[in-house]
Structures are given as structure tokens and as C-alpha cells.
Amino acid sequence: MDKPAEMFDRDYEWSALSRFITDPQPGATLGVVSGRRRQGKTFLLDAACRAAGGFYFGATEAADAESLRRISSALTTHVRPASPFHFANWSEAVDALLALGAERPVPVVLDEFPYLAKANPELPSIVQEALRPLRDQRTGSRTRLLLCGSALSFMGRLLSGSAPLRGRAGLELVVRPLDHRLAAEFWNITDPRLALQVNSIVGGTPAYRREFARGDSPAGPEDFDDWVVRTILNPETPLFREARYLLAEEPDLRDTALYLSVLAAVADGNATRGGMAGYLERKATDIAHPINVLEDAGLLHRDADAFRDNRPTYRIAEPLIGFYHAIMRPVWDQLERPGSAARVWQASRRRFVSNVLGPHFEQVCRDWALHHADADVVGGLPARVGHGVVHDPKARSGHEVDVAVVGIADGHAKPPLLAIGEAKWNDTMGAAHIERLKHIRELIAQAGRYDTTRTRLLCFSGAGFNDKAHAAAESSPRIQLVDLARLYGQA
């Protein structure tokens, strides 16, 4: 299968789909494709069906009978049988889909599967029965049935625990947002500082450039403010209300006001359960369910503290939602009035740097350490990269560590702490930052949780480093300076 020329990246996803679809083994097989909205799942699967001569069906939010009529009509158009299909139930429809693969491997896609299952909760069990191992309709077919959905909470349960389809899928593919490097390439931005500023707002969601911004990308660093005003804060553009729609589209979110408030608390810097509860003036137990649902929906991410047990923090997983809650939601009434965007943005830039750009820069640094940094830079292969607070018993205070790179434990030995790092977006870093990291490394060694004998020190800065920092790094390979160019693979 040849990937369409107009498809940006997605090499891994296309390769996985190609292997699954073209697998010559007999018997129908099941695949599950999921991912947050606007990531290009539909484009990917539709292109795969076109390339392999398969059948694609995009479900809508409709009653079960209407969906059966729609798929009957779509399959009739695709197959052109002697008489049109009129499925009385989904068992008939699924068997007809299996019949498509009677002669060769053929992809069959049911997109937005959660809509179908919401109207007919028995549908996963019907698919399970249709794919029963020794059933003639399955053994005589090479249909590659792909169920796709954007409702992450539903899709996550589809193959878990005692779910009917547990153990039946031969492919579980998650279509993720583009990382910061690919997103810069996709937005055609070569300046790393500008790339990270844009990424902190729109993240790596492809549709935000192609469909929502109609290809409008900042012409250069001097155009960033104008781009925000005309593209993000402009009530005439789709991006203006997108963050609100993302929340409304999740089927498990019922009391929308409470979920919005939880996200607003996190966007305002209240990253712990206690902090969120205090912000909302509620008990921590009252917000446990909303937090869990937002996690399942992929909108909130739980980060374990690398140095303290049972002290997790939370961050908003979708940058556009974080930007909306930090910048747009507090002044929504003003922004809805045309012509107010420039004034609002001018007054919000400091808050943008502290509540949006700074935390996003820290997360990009962690992602870089986990996925992009060479092993000789961080001291080995990372098992996980997180952050946390190191307690200082003498000073009776805590030191925040923005980047903690933990290696793989060898047998019963303590896991090695490969590196710790500090990330500053607007500060030129110097010797004082390095000395602070050295002190923190000593405190971690005293705590005894990690092996710190080879722990390296990483300084991440969006503003650069002074001469003393460069001299320290040149004198010791255990000190690494990481600027924006290095984060983006330009150095």
C-alpha cells in the first residue's frame, strides 16, 4: 500500500495499518484505532480503504434503525448487488461486511464506532459473536475489520477487562498528536522559539492548521501576536470555540460545569487534588470522579512525583484547552465582541507566559529527554521521565525538579537517576542554576531512593546561557546545556 503523497508523516501508523490490512492469513481479524479528535484518523483510514479497495463507513449520532439504513445504503453502493441490502439487525450487517473479504484481504472501517454502540449497546457483543474462532463466516473471510473512535474513555474500555472484545483484536493503534518537532515542520515554522510558542497553543493537532486556521501560520516571530489575535482569539474562526466543543463532544462528561471548573483549576496552577479542591471550595472526594473521567477522556494527564509517593500532579493534556482556560475563559464575554481580541491579548501576555508557555516548555523538555535525547546526553536509556519535589530537611523546604530522568533498575539494585534538569523559558541560565542542581542531587543521594553516582545535570533555557554556564558545561560532560535549537534538532 502506497501512502498518499498529501499525508504528512504518519509513517508508523500507515505501516501498522498496511501490515494489518495486507496480512494474507485466513480468517477475519479485528483492529481498533483510537485517538483524540482532529488527529487525522478519518483521513488515515479512508486513505487506507481507497488504497486497498476497502469499505469505509462513517457513523453519525443517530438512532440504531437509521444507522442500519445508512450502512445498508452505503454497502449497496459499494458492492452493487443484484438487489439492495436492507439489514434487519447488526448481525446481518456484520456478516455482510465479513463477506467482503471472501476472496482477498480487504479493510472494512466502522468510523466513530462509539456512536453506533451508544445507540445499540449490544453491538460489541454482536461483533464478538461474528468473530467467534470456528464460525464459518469468520474462517471463510479475510476482512480486516477496523473499529475507530475519538471517545477515548469508550475506546479504552472496548478491549479491557471483561469487555466482549477483549482478546479479539490483532491491532490496537493510537493516533497521537504530532510531537513538537513534527508540529513545527507541519506548520512550516523554522524558528524554534516561534515554533514552541505556537505549539503551546495548538499542540500537534493537524486539523488545526489545515481546516481550522485555513493554513494561516505565523510569517515570523514578529507575526506571532497578530496571528494569535486573528486566528485563535477571533470569534469568526473555528479555533475560537474549539476548546469548548472538545469538552462537549465527550460522551461521559455530563455535568459540564464541574469538568470545566476542574480544568480551570489546573490551568490556574492548582496541579494537585488538594489544590483543585481548594480552588473549587469542595472536598477532594467530590472531585475524584470528574478527575478520573477527564483522565479517561485524555484531557487530563496524571504525573507521578518522581521523588515522593502518592503525591501526583495533574496537567491539561490538550494545549488548546489549557490556553482556553488560562486566557480565554476568564474574559469570554469580552472576546465574543468583535474587535476586542487585540486588547485582551495585550493584557494577557504575562499570564500566557507564566500559565501556558512556561509549563508547556517544561513538558517539551521532558518529552525531549524521553524520546529525542541521545543516551550519551542523559546518561543512558530512560525508563521514564517525570518531575517532582525534593525535600530539604535542613532548610525545611522543597526544591522543584522540572526534569527527572530515571533509568532501568538492574535486578534488586536501586534504579539509576540518569539526570535531573531545570527548565527556564525566559531566564538566561548561569552557574547559580548549576549549583542548585548539584545541591538537589546531593539531597536525592541522601534520601537513598535512587542511585545518583552518575546523575547528570541538564539546563534547559529558552533565553540561552551565560559564559559561566558554558564554561561549566565545557569542563564536565555531566553538565548539559539544552537550548531551543537543540530541542528542535537544529544543533
XYZ file of C-alpha atoms in Angstrom:
491
model
C 0.000 0.000 0.000
C 1.422 3.354 -1.046
C 0.895 6.199 1.398
C -0.841 9.212 -0.203
C 1.586 11.993 -1.095
C -0.585 14.584 0.648
C -0.432 12.762 4.004
C 2.077 14.418 6.363
C 4.208 11.946 8.336
C 2.094 9.183 9.952
C 4.668 6.711 8.601
C 4.392 4.498 11.672
C 0.589 4.463 11.608
C 0.444 3.795 7.871
C 2.952 0.966 8.174
C 0.983 -0.638 11.022
C -2.264 -0.394 9.062
C -0.618 -1.772 5.924
C 0.706 -4.841 7.738
C -2.668 -5.493 9.334
C -4.705 -4.971 6.157
C -2.480 -6.960 3.788
C -1.880 -9.873 6.161
C -2.649 -12.903 3.941
C -3.562 -15.282 6.774
C -7.070 -16.812 6.536
C -9.813 -15.690 8.886
C -11.335 -12.275 9.527
C -9.415 -10.149 12.021
C -10.272 -7.161 14.194
C -8.369 -3.914 14.706
C -9.106 -0.938 16.945
C -7.964 2.593 16.096
C -8.397 5.432 18.568
C -7.130 8.923 19.275
C -8.338 12.365 20.212
C -10.392 14.277 17.691
C -8.793 16.184 14.798
C -5.691 13.967 14.641
C -6.412 12.684 11.135
C -7.813 9.224 11.938
C -10.596 9.508 9.366
C -8.191 10.711 6.673
C -5.802 7.877 7.519
C -8.441 5.129 7.440
C -10.277 6.456 4.405
C -6.958 6.623 2.541
C -6.187 3.030 3.560
C -9.565 1.866 2.260
C -9.026 3.678 -1.028
C -5.534 2.232 -1.407
C -6.686 -1.347 -0.730
C -10.150 -1.229 -2.296
C -11.888 -1.464 1.054
C -15.156 -0.219 2.532
C -15.365 2.845 4.778
C -18.444 3.778 6.818
C -18.546 6.921 8.937
C -21.185 6.680 11.659
C -23.156 9.645 12.897
C -25.030 10.270 16.125
C -28.309 8.628 15.132
C -30.891 6.078 16.182
C -29.991 2.447 15.606
C -32.542 1.962 12.821
C -31.217 4.982 10.920
C -27.628 3.751 11.191
C -28.692 0.360 9.813
C -30.388 2.085 6.876
C -27.293 4.196 6.217
C -24.871 1.262 6.229
C -27.289 -0.755 4.064
C -27.289 2.053 1.511
C -23.508 2.595 1.687
C -22.741 -1.100 1.268
C -25.194 -1.349 -1.623
C -23.371 1.479 -3.381
C -20.019 -0.195 -2.704
C -20.924 -3.773 -3.742
C -23.686 -3.081 -6.300
C -25.528 -6.370 -5.645
C -28.491 -7.622 -7.724
C -30.853 -6.379 -5.020
C -30.177 -3.651 -2.423
C -29.214 -4.509 1.135
C -31.859 -3.970 3.831
C -30.331 -5.152 7.097
C -32.841 -6.003 9.796
C -30.171 -6.049 12.517
C -26.438 -5.648 13.067
C -25.773 -9.384 12.932
C -26.804 -9.343 9.292
C -24.756 -6.205 8.635
C -21.575 -7.585 10.214
C -21.881 -10.856 8.272
C -22.231 -8.841 5.062
C -19.059 -6.960 5.987
C -17.246 -10.246 6.589
C -18.381 -11.454 3.166
C -16.418 -8.614 1.558
C -13.226 -10.488 2.368
C -14.196 -13.769 0.773
C -11.537 -13.580 -1.945
C -8.750 -11.381 -0.560
C -7.721 -9.328 2.485
C -9.866 -6.203 2.473
C -10.149 -3.363 5.019
C -13.592 -2.532 6.412
C -13.787 0.556 8.600
C -16.554 1.480 11.039
C -15.562 5.025 11.967
C -16.980 6.741 15.068
C -17.931 3.318 16.405
C -18.953 4.793 19.804
C -21.969 6.426 18.099
C -23.152 3.019 16.884
C -22.554 1.367 20.258
C -24.328 4.175 22.100
C -27.464 3.572 20.031
C -27.081 -0.210 20.337
C -25.045 -1.272 23.422
C -25.145 -4.903 22.240
C -23.031 -4.115 19.172
C -19.621 -5.056 20.705
C -21.113 -8.428 21.695
C -22.522 -8.862 18.176
C -19.058 -8.251 16.720
C -17.602 -10.704 19.248
C -20.047 -13.386 18.189
C -19.430 -12.717 14.488
C -15.679 -13.215 15.049
C -16.085 -16.451 17.018
C -12.973 -18.543 16.139
C -14.635 -21.518 14.381
C -17.582 -19.679 12.884
C -17.813 -20.287 9.130
C -18.389 -16.631 8.292
C -15.123 -15.763 10.029
C -12.933 -18.608 8.814
C -14.062 -18.082 5.230
C -13.290 -14.364 5.295
C -10.199 -12.204 5.251
C -11.990 -8.996 6.157
C -9.827 -6.714 8.281
C -12.492 -5.047 10.415
C -11.328 -1.745 11.905
C -13.341 -0.056 14.657
C -12.377 3.588 15.104
C -13.408 6.191 17.663
C -12.472 9.504 19.227
C -14.211 8.960 22.564
C -11.116 7.744 24.406
C -12.995 6.715 27.528
C -15.214 4.375 25.476
C -12.432 3.086 23.230
C -10.246 2.387 26.251
C -12.942 0.137 27.705
C -13.618 -1.667 24.424
C -10.745 -4.140 24.875
C -10.267 -4.012 28.640
C -11.173 -6.319 31.497
C -14.243 -8.411 30.789
C -15.335 -6.407 27.717
C -16.794 -8.610 24.948
C -13.984 -7.829 22.503
C -11.187 -8.414 24.997
C -8.520 -10.584 23.333
C -10.102 -10.391 19.877
C -8.107 -7.501 18.375
C -4.995 -8.083 16.288
C -4.269 -4.348 16.098
C -4.559 -1.615 18.708
C -3.424 1.625 17.107
C -3.485 5.010 18.827
C -3.176 8.019 16.514
C -1.407 10.609 18.662
C -0.798 14.333 18.120
C 2.411 15.288 16.331
C 5.317 15.911 18.703
C 6.881 19.364 18.932
C 9.401 18.715 16.155
C 6.918 17.301 13.670
C 4.407 20.017 14.555
C 6.965 22.720 13.695
C 7.591 21.053 10.343
C 3.868 20.692 9.712
C 3.232 24.373 10.478
C 6.230 25.275 8.291
C 7.994 27.093 11.162
C 11.789 27.013 11.241
C 12.384 29.430 14.143
C 12.425 27.215 17.277
C 11.239 29.936 19.649
C 8.263 30.728 17.448
C 7.589 27.025 16.953
C 7.332 26.410 20.688
C 5.092 29.452 21.192
C 2.683 28.178 18.547
C 2.908 24.624 19.869
C 1.978 25.790 23.365
C -1.387 26.922 21.972
C -2.385 24.484 19.226
C -0.203 21.496 20.121
C 0.302 18.860 17.450
C -3.238 18.511 16.115
C -3.031 18.524 12.293
C -6.584 19.747 11.649
C -5.911 22.999 13.497
C -3.707 24.205 10.678
C -5.332 22.705 7.607
C -9.045 23.065 8.341
C -9.376 25.390 11.332
C -6.725 28.017 10.543
C -7.022 27.538 6.769
C -3.246 27.271 6.511
C -2.584 30.538 8.356
C 0.801 30.153 10.052
C 2.835 32.995 11.627
C 5.070 34.549 8.987
C 7.821 35.013 11.582
C 8.436 35.865 15.255
C 7.162 39.400 14.740
C 3.840 38.000 13.451
C 3.090 35.791 16.461
C 0.949 38.294 18.371
C -1.038 39.212 15.277
C -1.505 35.504 14.481
C -2.947 34.836 17.941
C -5.361 37.770 17.544
C -6.545 36.892 14.044
C -6.576 33.093 14.376
C -7.098 31.987 17.988
C -8.926 34.890 19.646
C -11.038 35.831 16.637
C -14.702 34.802 17.165
C -15.068 34.337 13.404
C -12.615 31.407 13.296
C -13.364 27.758 14.235
C -10.428 27.666 16.673
C -12.145 30.267 18.838
C -14.741 27.786 20.200
C -12.883 24.544 19.581
C -11.813 24.028 23.212
C -15.428 24.237 24.377
C -16.558 21.769 21.709
C -13.833 19.265 22.605
C -15.264 19.000 26.096
C -18.880 18.847 24.928
C -18.104 16.008 22.500
C -17.025 13.603 25.233
C -19.991 11.280 25.954
C -19.038 10.543 29.580
C -18.967 14.206 30.615
C -22.417 15.070 31.926
C -22.064 17.909 34.459
C -20.043 20.063 32.080
C -19.734 22.977 34.504
C -17.885 20.880 37.081
C -15.464 19.474 34.499
C -14.797 22.968 33.167
C -14.047 24.148 36.697
C -11.621 21.277 37.318
C -9.728 22.148 34.135
C -9.771 25.840 35.072
C -8.246 24.980 38.454
C -5.380 23.101 36.786
C -4.855 25.908 34.254
C -4.555 28.345 37.164
C -1.672 26.367 38.631
C -3.540 24.078 41.034
C -1.976 20.819 39.933
C -2.776 18.578 42.927
C -6.095 17.106 44.034
C -5.948 19.220 47.180
C -5.176 22.334 45.173
C -8.092 21.692 42.826
C -10.423 21.032 45.751
C -9.359 24.269 47.449
C -9.808 26.240 44.220
C -13.339 24.858 43.817
C -14.106 25.051 47.560
C -15.069 21.388 47.603
C -13.842 18.248 49.312
C -11.189 16.269 47.473
C -13.543 13.279 47.356
C -16.118 15.385 45.491
C -13.819 15.892 42.517
C -12.330 12.390 42.365
C -14.862 11.227 39.762
C -14.505 14.263 37.450
C -10.718 13.888 37.568
C -10.936 10.195 36.647
C -13.350 10.883 33.784
C -11.148 13.685 32.412
C -8.179 11.310 32.581
C -10.085 8.583 30.710
C -11.109 11.141 28.092
C -7.463 12.065 27.512
C -7.996 15.678 28.572
C -6.166 15.491 31.894
C -2.873 13.682 32.494
C -1.677 12.368 35.841
C 2.053 12.685 36.560
C 3.544 10.765 39.461
C 6.036 12.661 41.615
C 9.460 11.192 40.884
C 10.622 11.681 44.488
C 7.534 11.340 46.675
C 4.992 8.516 46.665
C 1.275 9.287 46.452
C 1.870 12.942 45.508
C 0.690 13.051 41.883
C 0.150 16.246 39.956
C -2.115 16.854 37.000
C -1.731 18.755 33.753
C -4.067 19.503 30.866
C -3.163 17.157 28.014
C -4.509 19.281 25.152
C -2.675 22.635 24.788
C -5.656 24.408 23.215
C -7.807 23.563 26.236
C -5.090 24.839 28.563
C -4.847 28.082 26.585
C -8.623 28.474 26.601
C -8.907 28.110 30.368
C -5.899 30.276 31.166
C -6.512 33.075 28.662
C -9.944 32.940 27.030
C -12.487 31.652 29.550
C -11.909 34.385 32.187
C -12.715 37.113 29.610
C -15.053 35.189 27.322
C -17.723 37.898 27.253
C -15.173 40.425 26.046
C -13.742 38.140 23.408
C -17.155 37.374 21.918
C -17.456 41.032 20.973
C -15.656 41.540 17.628
C -12.641 43.823 17.783
C -11.694 43.083 21.403
C -9.070 40.406 20.762
C -6.034 42.705 20.456
C -6.798 44.487 23.746
C -7.427 41.218 25.580
C -4.241 39.623 24.249
C -2.124 42.625 25.227
C -3.393 42.327 28.793
C -2.988 38.529 28.858
C 0.563 38.080 27.588
C 2.153 37.862 31.045
C -0.393 35.260 32.102
C 0.262 33.393 28.854
C 3.971 33.141 29.637
C 3.511 32.021 33.244
C 0.458 29.749 32.958
C 0.734 28.403 29.408
C 4.144 28.838 27.804
C 6.300 28.090 30.865
C 4.581 24.809 31.828
C 4.430 23.721 28.176
C 8.153 24.364 27.764
C 8.847 22.160 30.777
C 6.759 19.347 29.297
C 8.502 19.629 25.926
C 11.838 19.337 27.768
C 10.635 16.141 29.436
C 9.412 14.766 26.114
C 12.761 15.590 24.537
C 14.652 13.783 27.289
C 12.458 10.703 26.875
C 12.115 10.482 23.095
C 14.839 12.539 21.404
C 17.928 12.888 23.600
C 20.873 10.627 22.818
C 21.768 8.136 25.518
C 25.186 9.748 25.984
C 23.479 13.078 26.721
C 21.205 11.869 29.517
C 23.486 9.062 30.647
C 21.618 6.020 29.369
C 18.264 4.771 28.141
C 15.404 6.399 30.083
C 12.748 4.153 31.568
C 10.618 7.181 32.402
C 10.927 10.934 32.633
C 8.972 12.926 35.160
C 9.262 15.744 37.647
C 8.773 16.227 41.347
C 9.753 17.920 44.590
C 12.860 17.066 46.614
C 12.623 17.723 50.344
C 15.406 19.706 52.011
C 15.330 18.766 55.730
C 17.772 21.462 56.852
C 16.043 24.305 55.055
C 12.622 22.761 55.749
C 11.614 23.427 52.167
C 11.186 21.666 48.886
C 13.063 22.033 45.609
C 11.159 21.540 42.370
C 12.864 19.416 39.730
C 11.427 20.094 36.280
C 13.014 17.076 34.578
C 13.905 13.785 36.279
C 15.263 11.050 34.002
C 15.042 7.618 35.621
C 16.859 4.651 34.137
C 16.205 0.913 34.215
C 16.845 -0.823 37.533
C 19.310 -3.728 37.394
C 17.851 -6.600 39.383
C 17.299 -5.598 43.005
C 19.512 -2.517 42.789
C 18.136 0.964 43.179
C 17.025 2.497 39.883
C 19.619 4.901 38.488
C 18.718 8.573 38.318
C 20.275 9.333 34.952
C 19.731 13.085 35.039
C 17.896 15.940 36.696
C 17.153 19.210 34.993
C 15.781 22.693 35.355
C 13.789 24.450 32.611
C 13.533 28.249 32.316
C 11.707 29.805 29.392
C 12.657 33.461 29.846
C 15.753 33.287 32.074
C 19.347 33.236 30.887
C 20.811 30.394 32.913
C 24.163 30.545 34.655
C 26.377 28.986 37.311
C 23.774 29.503 40.048
C 21.335 27.190 38.305
C 24.002 24.506 38.003
C 24.934 24.841 41.687
C 21.277 24.498 42.610
C 21.041 21.252 40.653
C 24.211 19.954 42.348
C 22.672 20.668 45.752
C 19.470 18.893 44.772
C 21.479 15.913 43.551
C 23.115 15.661 46.987
C 19.705 15.750 48.687
C 18.434 12.959 46.416
C 21.525 10.884 47.209
C 20.905 11.322 50.936
C 17.293 10.183 50.560
C 18.546 6.873 49.137
C 15.750 6.276 46.676
C 17.910 6.397 43.545
C 21.454 5.587 42.547
C 22.936 9.048 41.870
C 26.561 8.057 41.221
C 26.307 9.073 37.549
C 23.433 11.578 37.634
C 23.870 14.301 35.033
C 22.685 17.886 35.244
C 20.546 19.330 32.457
C 19.857 23.022 31.982
C 17.046 23.892 29.560
C 16.599 27.518 28.568
C 14.539 29.423 26.048
C 16.735 32.504 26.551
C 20.199 30.934 26.441
C 23.145 30.576 28.825
C 25.836 32.917 30.113
C 29.583 32.395 29.832
C 29.886 30.726 33.245
C 27.306 28.118 32.302
C 29.119 27.403 29.038
C 32.433 27.108 30.884
C 30.944 24.649 33.377
C 29.490 22.522 30.580
C 32.779 22.509 28.676
C 34.634 21.327 31.760
C 32.295 18.422 32.522
C 30.277 16.117 30.232
C 27.930 15.552 33.160
C 26.587 19.076 32.651
C 24.468 19.556 29.525
C 23.049 22.829 28.211
C 19.942 22.417 26.054
C 18.649 25.416 24.136
C 15.697 25.688 21.781
C 17.757 24.774 18.720
C 18.807 21.543 20.402
C 15.235 20.758 21.457
C 14.212 21.046 17.829
C 17.124 19.049 16.461
C 18.820 22.057 14.880
C 22.057 21.733 16.837
